[in-house]
mmCIF file of C-alpha atoms in Angstrom:
data_model
loop_
_atom_site.group_PDB
_atom_site.id
_atom_site.type_symbol
_atom_site.label_atom_id
_atom_site.label_comp_id
_atom_site.label_asym_id
_atom_site.label_seq_id
_atom_site.Cartn_x
_atom_site.Cartn_y
_atom_site.Cartn_z
ATOM 1 C CA MET U 159 -52.570 119.075 137.598
ATOM 2 C CA ALA U 160 -55.989 121.206 137.672
ATOM 3 C CA CYS U 161 -54.285 123.197 141.059
ATOM 4 C CA PHE U 162 -51.286 123.975 138.484
ATOM 5 C CA ALA U 163 -53.404 124.774 135.674
ATOM 6 C CA TYR U 164 -55.652 126.721 138.112
ATOM 7 C CA PHE U 165 -52.665 128.865 139.194
ATOM 8 C CA VAL U 166 -50.788 129.293 136.120
ATOM 9 C CA TYR U 167 -53.533 130.218 133.311
ATOM 10 C CA ASN U 168 -57.039 130.711 135.479
ATOM 11 C CA PRO U 169 -60.242 128.784 137.120
ATOM 12 C CA LEU U 170 -61.443 127.925 133.563
ATOM 13 C CA VAL U 171 -58.672 126.160 132.545
ATOM 14 C CA ALA U 172 -58.766 123.923 135.716
ATOM 15 C CA MET U 173 -62.842 123.227 135.306
ATOM 16 C CA VAL U 174 -62.239 122.223 131.656
ATOM 17 C CA LEU U 175 -59.764 119.763 132.391
ATOM 18 C CA GLY U 176 -61.819 118.373 135.495
ATOM 19 C CA GLY U 177 -64.477 118.135 133.701
ATOM 20 C CA LEU U 178 -62.751 115.954 130.404
ATOM 21 C CA PHE U 179 -61.171 113.481 133.530
ATOM 22 C CA SER U 180 -65.057 113.170 134.777
ATOM 23 C CA LEU U 181 -66.244 112.928 131.725
ATOM 24 C CA SER U 182 -63.727 109.972 131.072
ATOM 25 C CA PHE U 183 -64.380 108.365 134.193
ATOM 26 C CA ILE U 184 -68.142 108.614 133.907
ATOM 27 C CA VAL U 185 -68.053 106.878 130.104
ATOM 28 C CA GLY U 186 -65.745 103.896 131.157
ATOM 29 C CA PHE U 187 -67.946 103.148 134.107
ATOM 30 C CA GLY U 188 -71.016 103.107 132.158
ATOM 31 C CA LEU U 189 -69.467 101.059 129.482
ATOM 32 C CA ARG U 190 -68.158 98.692 132.286
ATOM 33 C CA ARG U 191 -71.489 98.581 133.612
ATOM 34 C CA LYS U 192 -73.564 98.382 130.364
ATOM 35 C CA ALA U 193 -70.794 94.995 130.224
ATOM 36 C CA ARG U 194 -72.489 93.493 133.205
ATOM 37 C CA HIS U 195 -69.284 94.210 135.583
ATOM 38 C CA SER U 196 -69.636 94.382 139.459
ATOM 39 C CA VAL U 197 -70.436 97.930 140.756
ATOM 40 C CA ARG U 198 -66.490 97.614 142.436
ATOM 41 C CA CYS U 199 -65.358 96.438 139.078
ATOM 42 C CA SER U 200 -66.834 99.158 137.643
ATOM 43 C CA VAL U 201 -65.554 101.674 139.457
ATOM 44 C CA TYR U 202 -61.665 100.700 139.651
ATOM 45 C CA GLY U 203 -61.814 99.925 136.029
ATOM 46 C CA ALA U 204 -62.948 103.076 135.240
ATOM 47 C CA LEU U 205 -59.971 105.295 137.086
ATOM 48 C CA GLY U 206 -57.679 103.061 135.971
ATOM 49 C CA GLY U 207 -58.907 103.644 132.354
ATOM 50 C CA MET U 208 -58.967 107.475 132.955
ATOM 51 C CA LEU U 209 -55.270 107.073 134.302
ATOM 52 C CA ASP U 210 -54.176 105.382 131.620
ATOM 53 C CA LYS U 211 -55.279 107.972 129.099
ATOM 54 C CA SER U 212 -54.428 110.482 130.591
ATOM 55 C CA MET U 213 -50.746 109.250 130.278
ATOM 56 C CA ALA U 214 -50.914 108.115 127.235
ATOM 57 C CA GLY U 215 -48.992 111.375 125.803
ATOM 58 C CA PHE U 216 -46.110 110.838 128.040
#
């Protein structure tokens, strides 16, 4: 999606989109670590949550 946004619009849109995905991942990871999940579980859960939230509009 970021590559598509880069070619259609401009690099700024792709950076904003990437930043939103990164922020979502970091927040999800932090919340899971705070809940005392393992690092591996936190990474997988944050990735799944990020993908889940990004598909919510569809």
